PDB file of C-alpha atoms in Angstrom:
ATOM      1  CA  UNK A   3       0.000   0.000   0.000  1.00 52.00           C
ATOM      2  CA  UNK A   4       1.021   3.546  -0.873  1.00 75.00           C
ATOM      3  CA  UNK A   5       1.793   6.125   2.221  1.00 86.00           C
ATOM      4  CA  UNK A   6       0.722   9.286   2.189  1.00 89.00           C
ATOM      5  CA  UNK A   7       3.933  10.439   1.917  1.00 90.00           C
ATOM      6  CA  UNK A   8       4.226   9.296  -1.401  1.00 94.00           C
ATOM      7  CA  UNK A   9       0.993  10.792  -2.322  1.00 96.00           C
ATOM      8  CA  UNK A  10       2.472  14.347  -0.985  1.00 95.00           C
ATOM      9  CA  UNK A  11       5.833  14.077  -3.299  1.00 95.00           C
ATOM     10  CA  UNK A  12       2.849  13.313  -6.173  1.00 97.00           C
ATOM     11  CA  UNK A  13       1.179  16.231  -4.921  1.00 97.00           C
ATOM     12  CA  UNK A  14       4.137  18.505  -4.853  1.00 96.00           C
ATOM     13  CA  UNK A  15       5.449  17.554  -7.929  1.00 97.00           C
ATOM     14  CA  UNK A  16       2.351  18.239 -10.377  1.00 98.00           C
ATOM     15  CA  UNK A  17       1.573  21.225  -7.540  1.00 96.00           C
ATOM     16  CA  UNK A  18       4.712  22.629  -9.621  1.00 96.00           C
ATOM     17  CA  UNK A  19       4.195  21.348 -13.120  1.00 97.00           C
ATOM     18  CA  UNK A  20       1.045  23.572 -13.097  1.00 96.00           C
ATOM     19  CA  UNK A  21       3.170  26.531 -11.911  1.00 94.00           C
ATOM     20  CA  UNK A  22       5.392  26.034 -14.286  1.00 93.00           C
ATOM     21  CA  UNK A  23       3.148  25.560 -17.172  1.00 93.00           C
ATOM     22  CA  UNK A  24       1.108  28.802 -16.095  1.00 92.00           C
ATOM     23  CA  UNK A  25       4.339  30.434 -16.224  1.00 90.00           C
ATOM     24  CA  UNK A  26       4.725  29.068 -20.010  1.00 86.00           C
ATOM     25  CA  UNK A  27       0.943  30.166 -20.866  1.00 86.00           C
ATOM     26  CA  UNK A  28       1.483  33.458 -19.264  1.00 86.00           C
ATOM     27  CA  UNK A  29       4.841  34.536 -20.304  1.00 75.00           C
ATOM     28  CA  UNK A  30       4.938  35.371 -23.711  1.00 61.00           C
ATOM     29  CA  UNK A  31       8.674  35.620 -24.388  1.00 70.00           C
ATOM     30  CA  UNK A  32       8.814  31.840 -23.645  1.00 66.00           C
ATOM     31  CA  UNK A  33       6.517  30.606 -26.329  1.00 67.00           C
ATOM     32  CA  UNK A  34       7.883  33.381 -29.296  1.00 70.00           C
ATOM     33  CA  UNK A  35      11.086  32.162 -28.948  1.00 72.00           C
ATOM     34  CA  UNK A  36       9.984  28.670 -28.791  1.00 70.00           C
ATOM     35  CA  UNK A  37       7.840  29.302 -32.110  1.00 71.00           C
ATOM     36  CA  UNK A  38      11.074  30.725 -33.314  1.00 71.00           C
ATOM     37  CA  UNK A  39      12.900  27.522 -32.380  1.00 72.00           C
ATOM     38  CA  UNK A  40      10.515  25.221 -33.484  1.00 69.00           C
ATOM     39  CA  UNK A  41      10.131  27.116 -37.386  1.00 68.00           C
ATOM     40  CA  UNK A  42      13.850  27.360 -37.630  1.00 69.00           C
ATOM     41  CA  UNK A  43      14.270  22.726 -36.966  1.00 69.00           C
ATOM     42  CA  UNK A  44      11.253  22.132 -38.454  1.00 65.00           C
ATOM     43  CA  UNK A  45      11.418  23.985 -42.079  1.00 63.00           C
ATOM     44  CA  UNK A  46      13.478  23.758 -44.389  1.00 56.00           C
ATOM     45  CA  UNK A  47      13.986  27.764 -45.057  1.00 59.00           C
ATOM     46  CA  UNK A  48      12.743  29.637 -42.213  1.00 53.00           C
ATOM     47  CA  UNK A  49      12.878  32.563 -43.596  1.00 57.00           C
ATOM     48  CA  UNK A  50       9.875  32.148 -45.352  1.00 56.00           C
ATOM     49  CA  UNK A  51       6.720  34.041 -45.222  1.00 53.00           C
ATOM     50  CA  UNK A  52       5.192  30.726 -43.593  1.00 57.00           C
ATOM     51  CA  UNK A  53       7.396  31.562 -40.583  1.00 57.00           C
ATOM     52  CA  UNK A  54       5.302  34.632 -39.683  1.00 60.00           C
ATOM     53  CA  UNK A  55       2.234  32.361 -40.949  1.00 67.00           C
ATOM     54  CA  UNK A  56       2.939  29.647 -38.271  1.00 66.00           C
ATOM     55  CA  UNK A  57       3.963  32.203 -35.619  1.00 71.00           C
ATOM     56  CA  UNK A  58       0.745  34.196 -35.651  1.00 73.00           C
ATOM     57  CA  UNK A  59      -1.470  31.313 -34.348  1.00 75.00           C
ATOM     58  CA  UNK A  60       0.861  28.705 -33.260  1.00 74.00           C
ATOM     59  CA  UNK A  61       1.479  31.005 -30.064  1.00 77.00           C
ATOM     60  CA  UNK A  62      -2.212  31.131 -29.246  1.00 81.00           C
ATOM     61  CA  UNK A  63      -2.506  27.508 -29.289  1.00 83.00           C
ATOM     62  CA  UNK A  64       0.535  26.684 -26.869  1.00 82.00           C
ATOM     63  CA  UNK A  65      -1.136  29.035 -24.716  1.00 84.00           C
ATOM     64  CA  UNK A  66      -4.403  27.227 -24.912  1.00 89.00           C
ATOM     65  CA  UNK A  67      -2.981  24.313 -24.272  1.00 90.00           C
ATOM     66  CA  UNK A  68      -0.935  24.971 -21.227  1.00 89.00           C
ATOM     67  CA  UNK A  69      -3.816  26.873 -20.060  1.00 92.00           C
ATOM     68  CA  UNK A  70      -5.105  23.253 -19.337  1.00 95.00           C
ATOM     69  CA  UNK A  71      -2.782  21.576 -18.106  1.00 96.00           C
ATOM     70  CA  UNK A  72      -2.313  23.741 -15.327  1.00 96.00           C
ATOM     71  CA  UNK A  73      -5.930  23.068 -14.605  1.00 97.00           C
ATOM     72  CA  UNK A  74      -5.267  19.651 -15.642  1.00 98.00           C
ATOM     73  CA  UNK A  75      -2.165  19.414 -13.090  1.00 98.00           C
ATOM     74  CA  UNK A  76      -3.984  21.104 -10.466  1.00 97.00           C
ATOM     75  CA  UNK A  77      -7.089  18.678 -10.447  1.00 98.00           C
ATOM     76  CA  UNK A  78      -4.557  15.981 -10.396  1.00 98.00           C
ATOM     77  CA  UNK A  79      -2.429  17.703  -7.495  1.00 97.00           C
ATOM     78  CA  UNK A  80      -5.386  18.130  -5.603  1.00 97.00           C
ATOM     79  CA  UNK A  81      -6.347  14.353  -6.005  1.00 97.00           C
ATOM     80  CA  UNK A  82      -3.145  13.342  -4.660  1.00 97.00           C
ATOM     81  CA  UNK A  83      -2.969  15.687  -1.805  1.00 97.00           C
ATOM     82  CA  UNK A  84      -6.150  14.527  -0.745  1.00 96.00           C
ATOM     83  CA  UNK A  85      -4.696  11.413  -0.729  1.00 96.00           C
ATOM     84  CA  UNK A  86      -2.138  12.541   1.228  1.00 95.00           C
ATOM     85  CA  UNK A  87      -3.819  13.761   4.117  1.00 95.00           C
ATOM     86  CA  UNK A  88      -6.651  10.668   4.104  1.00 94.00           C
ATOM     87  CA  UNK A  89      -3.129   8.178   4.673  1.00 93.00           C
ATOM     88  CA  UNK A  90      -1.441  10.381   6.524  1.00 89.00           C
ATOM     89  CA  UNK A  91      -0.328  10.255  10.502  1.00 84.00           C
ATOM     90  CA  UNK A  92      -0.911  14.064   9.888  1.00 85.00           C
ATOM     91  CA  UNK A  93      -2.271  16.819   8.468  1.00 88.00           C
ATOM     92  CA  UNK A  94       0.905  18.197   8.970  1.00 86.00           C
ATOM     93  CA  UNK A  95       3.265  16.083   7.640  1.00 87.00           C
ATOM     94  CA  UNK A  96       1.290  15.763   4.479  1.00 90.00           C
ATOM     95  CA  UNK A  97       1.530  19.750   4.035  1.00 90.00           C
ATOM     96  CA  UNK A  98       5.194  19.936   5.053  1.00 87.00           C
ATOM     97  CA  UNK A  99       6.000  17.261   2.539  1.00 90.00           C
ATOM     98  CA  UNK A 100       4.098  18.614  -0.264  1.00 93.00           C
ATOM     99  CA  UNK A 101       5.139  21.804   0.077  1.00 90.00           C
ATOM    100  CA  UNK A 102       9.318  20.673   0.088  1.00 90.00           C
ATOM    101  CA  UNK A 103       8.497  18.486  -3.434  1.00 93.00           C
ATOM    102  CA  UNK A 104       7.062  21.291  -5.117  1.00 94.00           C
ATOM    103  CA  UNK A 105       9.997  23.338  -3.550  1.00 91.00           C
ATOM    104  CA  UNK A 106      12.399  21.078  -4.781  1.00 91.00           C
ATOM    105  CA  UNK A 107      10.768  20.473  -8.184  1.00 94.00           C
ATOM    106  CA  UNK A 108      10.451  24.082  -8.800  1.00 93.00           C
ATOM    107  CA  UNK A 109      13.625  24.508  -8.826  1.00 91.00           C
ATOM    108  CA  UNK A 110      14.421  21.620 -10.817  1.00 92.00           C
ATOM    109  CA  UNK A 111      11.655  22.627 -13.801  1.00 93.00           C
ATOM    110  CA  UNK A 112      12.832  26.024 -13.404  1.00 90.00           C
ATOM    111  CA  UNK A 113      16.492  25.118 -14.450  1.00 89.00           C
ATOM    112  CA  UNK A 114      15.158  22.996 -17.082  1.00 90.00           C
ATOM    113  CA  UNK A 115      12.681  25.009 -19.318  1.00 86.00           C
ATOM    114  CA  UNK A 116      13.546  28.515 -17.624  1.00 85.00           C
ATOM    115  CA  UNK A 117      17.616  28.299 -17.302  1.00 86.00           C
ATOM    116  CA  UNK A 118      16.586  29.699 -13.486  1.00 88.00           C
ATOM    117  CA  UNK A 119      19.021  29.805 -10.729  1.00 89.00           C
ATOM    118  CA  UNK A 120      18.543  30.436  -6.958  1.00 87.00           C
ATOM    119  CA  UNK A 121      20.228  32.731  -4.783  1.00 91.00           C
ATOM    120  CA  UNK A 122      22.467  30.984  -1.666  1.00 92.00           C
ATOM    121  CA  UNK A 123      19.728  32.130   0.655  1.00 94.00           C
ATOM    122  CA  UNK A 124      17.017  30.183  -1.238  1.00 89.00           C
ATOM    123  CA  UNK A 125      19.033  27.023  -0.900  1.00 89.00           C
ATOM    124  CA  UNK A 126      19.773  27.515   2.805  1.00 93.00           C
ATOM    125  CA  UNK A 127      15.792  27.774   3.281  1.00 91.00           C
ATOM    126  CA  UNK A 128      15.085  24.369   1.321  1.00 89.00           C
ATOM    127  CA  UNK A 129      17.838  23.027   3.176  1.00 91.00           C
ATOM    128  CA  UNK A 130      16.125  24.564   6.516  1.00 92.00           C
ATOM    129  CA  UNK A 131      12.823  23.043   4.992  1.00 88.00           C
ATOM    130  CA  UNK A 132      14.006  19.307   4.763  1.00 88.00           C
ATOM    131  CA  UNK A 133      15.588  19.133   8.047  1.00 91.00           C
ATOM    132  CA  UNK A 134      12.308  19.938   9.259  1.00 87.00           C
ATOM    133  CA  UNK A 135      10.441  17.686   7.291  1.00 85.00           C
ATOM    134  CA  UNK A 136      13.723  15.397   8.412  1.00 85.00           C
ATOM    135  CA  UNK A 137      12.801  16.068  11.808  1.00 88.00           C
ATOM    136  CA  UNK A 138       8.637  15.727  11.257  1.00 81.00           C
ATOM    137  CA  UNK A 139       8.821  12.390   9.516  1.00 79.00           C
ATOM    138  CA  UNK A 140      11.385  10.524  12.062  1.00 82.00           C
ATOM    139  CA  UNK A 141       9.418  12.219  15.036  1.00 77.00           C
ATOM    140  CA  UNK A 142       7.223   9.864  17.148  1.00 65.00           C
ATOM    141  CA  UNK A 143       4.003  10.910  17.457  1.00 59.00           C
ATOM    142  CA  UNK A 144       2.603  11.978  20.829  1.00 61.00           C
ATOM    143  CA  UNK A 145      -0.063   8.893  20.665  1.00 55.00           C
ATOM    144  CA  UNK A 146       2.617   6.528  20.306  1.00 58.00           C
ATOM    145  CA  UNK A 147       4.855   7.738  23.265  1.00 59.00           C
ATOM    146  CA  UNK A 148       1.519   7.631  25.481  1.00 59.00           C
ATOM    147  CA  UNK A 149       0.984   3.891  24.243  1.00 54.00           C
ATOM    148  CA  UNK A 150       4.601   3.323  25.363  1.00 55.00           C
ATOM    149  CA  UNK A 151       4.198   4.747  29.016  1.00 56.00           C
ATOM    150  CA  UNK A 152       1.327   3.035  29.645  1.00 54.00           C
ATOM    151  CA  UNK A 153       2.505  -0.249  28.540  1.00 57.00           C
ATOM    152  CA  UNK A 154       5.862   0.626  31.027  1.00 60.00           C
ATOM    153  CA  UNK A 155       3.382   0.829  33.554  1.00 56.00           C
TER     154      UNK A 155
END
């Protein structure tokens, strides 16, 4: 059987694969050049008046398209967080996960498709962020430590 802290890396990782493609439907610099990019390895001559042809609408329908997925990502995110927290030990640790995979895999998609780079500061944070998730996961849980003393007893 799956834990639920699976389901929160799930959740964490399409939580940022919809970021990330709102960030491509949004931003129109990214999908120009990637028209651009796309004419240039695709036809033979790109400097041909089908370049400006293909780049009028081709743009619109990128954008369309990423549009859903980042409500397709988010229905699925939500699906798995829900997950999450129904297998859980805690609300908590299902949050704290989630929210260090979609951190983490921010960054990573970021690099990727953006050429992003973080600051020293935002990698002492994450760092911060997984010893406490460190700390939240290998934590016994207040229940369990009463079942212990009253089994001492």
């Amino acid at each position: 059987m799956v834990s639920g802290t699976a389901f929160s890396v799930v959740a964490g990782l399409f939580g940022a694969l919809a970021s990330s493609s709102a960030k491509l439907a949004v931003g129109a610099d990214y999908v120009t050049h990637g028209c651009k990019v796309f004419v240039e390895l695709w036809l033979a001559n790109p400097h041909l008046i089908a370049q400006a042809a293909v780049c009028s609408w081709l743009p619109v329908l990128l954008r369309l398209g990423c549009g859903g997925m980042v409500i397709t990502f988010n229905a699925v995110m939500w699906t798995f967080f829900a997950k999450a927290l129904r297998y859980s030990a805690s609300s908590a640790r299902a949050t704290v996960t989630s929210a260090a995979s979609n951190y983490i895999s921010s960054a990573i998609l970021g690099k990727a498709l953006f050429g992003e780079s973080h600051a020293l500061l935002w990698w002492v944070g994450i760092s911060l962020i997984l010893c406490g998730l460190l700390l939240l996961h290998t934590a016994t849980s207040r229940a369990d430590l009463g079942d212990t003393e009253r089994k001492e007893k």
